[in-house]
Coordinates of C-alpha atoms and ligand atoms in Angstrom, one line a residue:
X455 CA -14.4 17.4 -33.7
X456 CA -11.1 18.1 -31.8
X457 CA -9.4 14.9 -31.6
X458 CA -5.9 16.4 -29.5
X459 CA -4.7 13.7 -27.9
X460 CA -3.5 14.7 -24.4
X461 CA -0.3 12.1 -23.0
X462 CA 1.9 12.7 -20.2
X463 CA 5.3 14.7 -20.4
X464 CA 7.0 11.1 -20.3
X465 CA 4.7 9.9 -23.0
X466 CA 5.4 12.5 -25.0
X467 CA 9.3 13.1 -24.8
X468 CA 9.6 9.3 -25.8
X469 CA 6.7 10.0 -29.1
X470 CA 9.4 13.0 -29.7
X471 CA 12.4 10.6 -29.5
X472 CA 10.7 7.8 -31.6
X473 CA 8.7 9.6 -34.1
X474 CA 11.4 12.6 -34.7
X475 CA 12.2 13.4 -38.4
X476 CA 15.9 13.2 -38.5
X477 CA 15.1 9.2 -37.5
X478 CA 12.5 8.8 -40.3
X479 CA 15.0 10.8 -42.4
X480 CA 18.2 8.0 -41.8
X481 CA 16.7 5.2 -44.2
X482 CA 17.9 2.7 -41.7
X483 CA 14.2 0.2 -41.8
X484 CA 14.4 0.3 -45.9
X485 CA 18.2 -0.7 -45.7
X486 CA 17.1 -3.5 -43.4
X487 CA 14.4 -4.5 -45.0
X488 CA 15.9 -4.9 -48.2
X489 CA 18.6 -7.1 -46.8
X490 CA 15.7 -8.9 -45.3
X491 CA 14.3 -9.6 -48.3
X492 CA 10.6 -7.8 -47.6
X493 CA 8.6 -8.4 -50.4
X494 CA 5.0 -8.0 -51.4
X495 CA 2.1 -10.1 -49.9
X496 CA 4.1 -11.0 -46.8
X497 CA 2.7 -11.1 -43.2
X498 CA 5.1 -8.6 -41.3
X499 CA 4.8 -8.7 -37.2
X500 CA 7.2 -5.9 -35.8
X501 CA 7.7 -6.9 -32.5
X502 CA 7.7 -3.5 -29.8
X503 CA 6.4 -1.4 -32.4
X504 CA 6.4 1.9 -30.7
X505 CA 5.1 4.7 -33.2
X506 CA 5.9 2.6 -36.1
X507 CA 9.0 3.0 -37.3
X508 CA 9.7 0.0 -38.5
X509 CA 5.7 -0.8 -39.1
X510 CA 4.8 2.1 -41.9
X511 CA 7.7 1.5 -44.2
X512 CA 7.0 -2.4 -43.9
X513 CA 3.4 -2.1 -44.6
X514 CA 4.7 0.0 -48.0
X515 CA 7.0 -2.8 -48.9
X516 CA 4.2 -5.6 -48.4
X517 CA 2.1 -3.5 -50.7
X518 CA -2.1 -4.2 -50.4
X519 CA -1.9 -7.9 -50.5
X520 CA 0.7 -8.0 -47.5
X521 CA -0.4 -6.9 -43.7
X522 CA 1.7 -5.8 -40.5
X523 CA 0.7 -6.4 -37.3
X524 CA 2.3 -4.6 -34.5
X525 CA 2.3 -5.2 -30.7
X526 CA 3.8 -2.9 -28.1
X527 CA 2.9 -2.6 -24.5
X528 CA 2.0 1.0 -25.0
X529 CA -1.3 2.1 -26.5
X530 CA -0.3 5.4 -26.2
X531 CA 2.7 5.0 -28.6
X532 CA 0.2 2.4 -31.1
X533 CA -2.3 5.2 -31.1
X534 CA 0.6 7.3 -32.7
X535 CA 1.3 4.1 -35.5
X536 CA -2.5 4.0 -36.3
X537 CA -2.6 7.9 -36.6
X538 CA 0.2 7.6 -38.9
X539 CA -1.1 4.6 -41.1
X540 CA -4.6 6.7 -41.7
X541 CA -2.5 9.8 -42.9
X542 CA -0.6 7.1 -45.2
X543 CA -3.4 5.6 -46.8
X544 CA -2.1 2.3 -45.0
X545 CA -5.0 1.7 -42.5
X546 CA -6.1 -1.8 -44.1
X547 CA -2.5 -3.4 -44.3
X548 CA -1.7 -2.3 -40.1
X549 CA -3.5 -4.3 -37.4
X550 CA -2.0 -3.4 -33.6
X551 CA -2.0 -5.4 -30.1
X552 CA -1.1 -3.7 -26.9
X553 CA 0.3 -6.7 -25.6
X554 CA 3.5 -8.4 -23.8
X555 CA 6.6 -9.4 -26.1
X556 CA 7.8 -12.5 -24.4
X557 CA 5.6 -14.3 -24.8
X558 CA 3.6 -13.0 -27.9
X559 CA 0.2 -13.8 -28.0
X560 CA 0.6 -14.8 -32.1
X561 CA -0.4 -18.4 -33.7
X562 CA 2.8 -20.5 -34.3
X563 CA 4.3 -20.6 -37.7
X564 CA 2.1 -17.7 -38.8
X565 CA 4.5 -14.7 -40.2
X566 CA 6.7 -14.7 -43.2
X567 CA 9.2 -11.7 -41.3
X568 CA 9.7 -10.1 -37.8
X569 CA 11.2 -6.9 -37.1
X570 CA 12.4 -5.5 -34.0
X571 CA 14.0 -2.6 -34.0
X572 CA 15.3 -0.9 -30.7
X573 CA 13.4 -3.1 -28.1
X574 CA 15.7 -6.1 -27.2
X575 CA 17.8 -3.8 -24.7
X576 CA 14.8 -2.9 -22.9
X577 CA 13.7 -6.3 -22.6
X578 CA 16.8 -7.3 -20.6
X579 CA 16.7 -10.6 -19.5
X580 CA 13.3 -11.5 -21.3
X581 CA 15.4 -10.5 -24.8
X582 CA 16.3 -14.2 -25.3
X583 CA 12.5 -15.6 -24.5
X584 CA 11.3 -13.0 -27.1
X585 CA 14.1 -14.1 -29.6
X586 CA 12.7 -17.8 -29.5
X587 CA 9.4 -16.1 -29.8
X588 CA 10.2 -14.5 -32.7
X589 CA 11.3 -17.9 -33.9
X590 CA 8.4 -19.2 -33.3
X591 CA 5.8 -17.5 -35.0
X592 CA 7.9 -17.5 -38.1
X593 CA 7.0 -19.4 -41.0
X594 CA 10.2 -22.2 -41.6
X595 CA 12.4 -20.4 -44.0
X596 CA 11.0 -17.0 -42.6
X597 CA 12.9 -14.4 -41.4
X598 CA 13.8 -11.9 -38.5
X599 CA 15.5 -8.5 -39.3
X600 CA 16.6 -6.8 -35.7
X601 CA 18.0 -3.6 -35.0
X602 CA 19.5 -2.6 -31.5
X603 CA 22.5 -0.8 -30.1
X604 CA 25.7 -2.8 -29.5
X605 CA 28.4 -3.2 -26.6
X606 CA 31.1 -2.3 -27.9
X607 CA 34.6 -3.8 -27.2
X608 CA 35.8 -0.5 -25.9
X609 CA 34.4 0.0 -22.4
X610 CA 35.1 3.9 -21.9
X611 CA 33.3 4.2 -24.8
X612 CA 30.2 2.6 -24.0
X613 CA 30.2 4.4 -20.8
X614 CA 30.7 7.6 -22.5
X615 CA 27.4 6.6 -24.7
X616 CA 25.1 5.9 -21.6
X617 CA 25.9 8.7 -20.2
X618 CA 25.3 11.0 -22.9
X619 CA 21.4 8.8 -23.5
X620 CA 21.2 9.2 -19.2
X621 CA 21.2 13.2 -19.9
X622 CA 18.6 12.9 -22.3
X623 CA 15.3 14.5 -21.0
X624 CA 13.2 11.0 -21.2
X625 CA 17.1 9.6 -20.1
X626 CA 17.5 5.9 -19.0
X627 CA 17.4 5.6 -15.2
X628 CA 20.8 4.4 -13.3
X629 CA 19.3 0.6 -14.0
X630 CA 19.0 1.2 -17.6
X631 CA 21.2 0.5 -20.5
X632 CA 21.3 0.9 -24.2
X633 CA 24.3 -0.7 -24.9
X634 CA 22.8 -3.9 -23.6
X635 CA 24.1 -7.0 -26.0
X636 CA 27.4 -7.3 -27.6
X637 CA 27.3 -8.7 -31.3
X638 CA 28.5 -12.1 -29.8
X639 CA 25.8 -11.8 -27.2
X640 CA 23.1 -11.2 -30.3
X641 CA 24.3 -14.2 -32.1
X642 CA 24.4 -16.9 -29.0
X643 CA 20.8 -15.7 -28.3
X644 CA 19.8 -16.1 -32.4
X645 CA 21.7 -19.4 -32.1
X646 CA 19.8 -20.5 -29.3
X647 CA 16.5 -20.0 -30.6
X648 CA 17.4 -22.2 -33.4
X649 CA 18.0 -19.1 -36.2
X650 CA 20.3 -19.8 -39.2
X651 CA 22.2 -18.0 -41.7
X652 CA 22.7 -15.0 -39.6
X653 CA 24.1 -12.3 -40.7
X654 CA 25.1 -9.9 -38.3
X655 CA 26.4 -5.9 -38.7
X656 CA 27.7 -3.1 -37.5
X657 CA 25.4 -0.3 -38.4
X658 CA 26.4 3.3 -37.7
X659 CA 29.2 2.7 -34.8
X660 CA 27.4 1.6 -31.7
X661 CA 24.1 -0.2 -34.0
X662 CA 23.8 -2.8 -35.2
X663 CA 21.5 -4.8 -37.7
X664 CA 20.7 -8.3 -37.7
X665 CA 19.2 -10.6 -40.4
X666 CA 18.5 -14.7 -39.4
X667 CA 16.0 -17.6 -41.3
X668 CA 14.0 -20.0 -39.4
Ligands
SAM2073 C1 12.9 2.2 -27.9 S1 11.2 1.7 -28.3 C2 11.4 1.2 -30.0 C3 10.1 1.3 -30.7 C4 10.1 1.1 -32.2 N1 10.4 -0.3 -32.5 C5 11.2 2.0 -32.8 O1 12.2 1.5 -33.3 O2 10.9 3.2 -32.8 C6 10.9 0.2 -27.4 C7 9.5 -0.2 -27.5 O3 9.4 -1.5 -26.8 C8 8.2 -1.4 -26.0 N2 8.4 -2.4 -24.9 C9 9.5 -2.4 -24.1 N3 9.4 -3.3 -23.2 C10 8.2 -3.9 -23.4 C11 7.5 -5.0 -22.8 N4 8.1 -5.7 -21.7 N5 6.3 -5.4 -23.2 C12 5.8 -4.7 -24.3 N6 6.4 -3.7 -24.9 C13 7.6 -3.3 -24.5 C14 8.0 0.0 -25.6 O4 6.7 0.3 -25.3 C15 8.5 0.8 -26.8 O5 7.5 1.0 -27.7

């Protein structure tokens, strides 16, 4: 049976910007989710899941008692995650949702940790209804572990930054922007949603990581 899966050029320029190898290659979702403490048996929801970046290497750390459940607006890009978590051996710990982010359509007080890696600066002005989303599907004492780019202080800079992702050949459009939140701007909008302990960091100059407990 062939089973080629046919997307459109924009489809598949942003598969080859999620889903490249030198990405998978950085470490950068074991790093965070050792600091957020991912252990097995847990019930992971990674919030904009994409191809599963952040999904497969979860669903390793829960091990076969844990489950990850991923939503993302784009079936297209889930249909990638689930193509990936067959070739894994991972198929009965991943569950996916093309769904909205804010709000989620998950029960209250039902996960143990959130990721989110990459999505808040594309969520704009919803990022802070999808924080206090996040918070609320958390178990109390659960965490989130996010992952985004940063404003930096240094203006030029950032300007230098968008311009370079604008040249890219699924680029941002003159509206968009990856250098969305500053780290203060991250922390007001955990604070707000009633997160604790957070711990925020730079991560490779313009990233940054995020850990906070419900
Ligand atoms: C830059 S990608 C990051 C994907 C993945 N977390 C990763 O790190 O590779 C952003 C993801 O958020 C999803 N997304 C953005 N805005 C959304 C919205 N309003 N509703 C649902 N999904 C959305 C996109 O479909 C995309 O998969």
């Amino acid at each position: 049976m062939n089973t080629t899966v046919h997307h459109t050029p924009e489809v598949e320029e942003t598969i080859y910007r999620l889903d490249g190898p030198l990405r998978w290659a950085l470490g950068e979702v074991q790093g965070l989710l050792r600091t957020a403490q991912a252990a097995p048996g847990q019930r992971v929801l990674d919030v904009g899941a994409g191809t599963g970046y952040a999904t497969i290497p979860a669903a390793r750390a829960v091990g076969p008692d844990g489950s990850v459940h991923g939503v993302d607006g784009s079936a297209p890009l889930l249909k990638v995650l689930e193509g990936r978590a067959a070739k894994e051996g991972l198929t009965a710990r991943v569950t996916t949702q093309v769904g909205a982010l804010a709000p989620l359509d998950v029960p209250t007080s039902s996960v143990d940790l959130v990721l989110c890696t990459y999505v808040l600066h594309e969520l704009a002005e919803d990022a802070a209804l999808a924080v206090a989303e996040m918070h609320r599907v958390l178990k109390p004492g659960g965490r989130v572990a996010i992952a985004d780019y940063r404003k930096t202080p240094d203006v030029a800079r950032n300007r230098e930054i968008e311009a370079w992702y604008a040249r890219q050949p699924d680029g941002a459009g003159p509206d968009e922007r990856h250098l969305r939140f500053s780290l203060e701007e991250l922390e007001q909008m955990l604070r707000g949603a009633g997160f604790q302990q957070i711990d925020l960091r730079t991560w490779h100059d313009f990233h940054t990581h995020a850990i906070a407990t419900r």
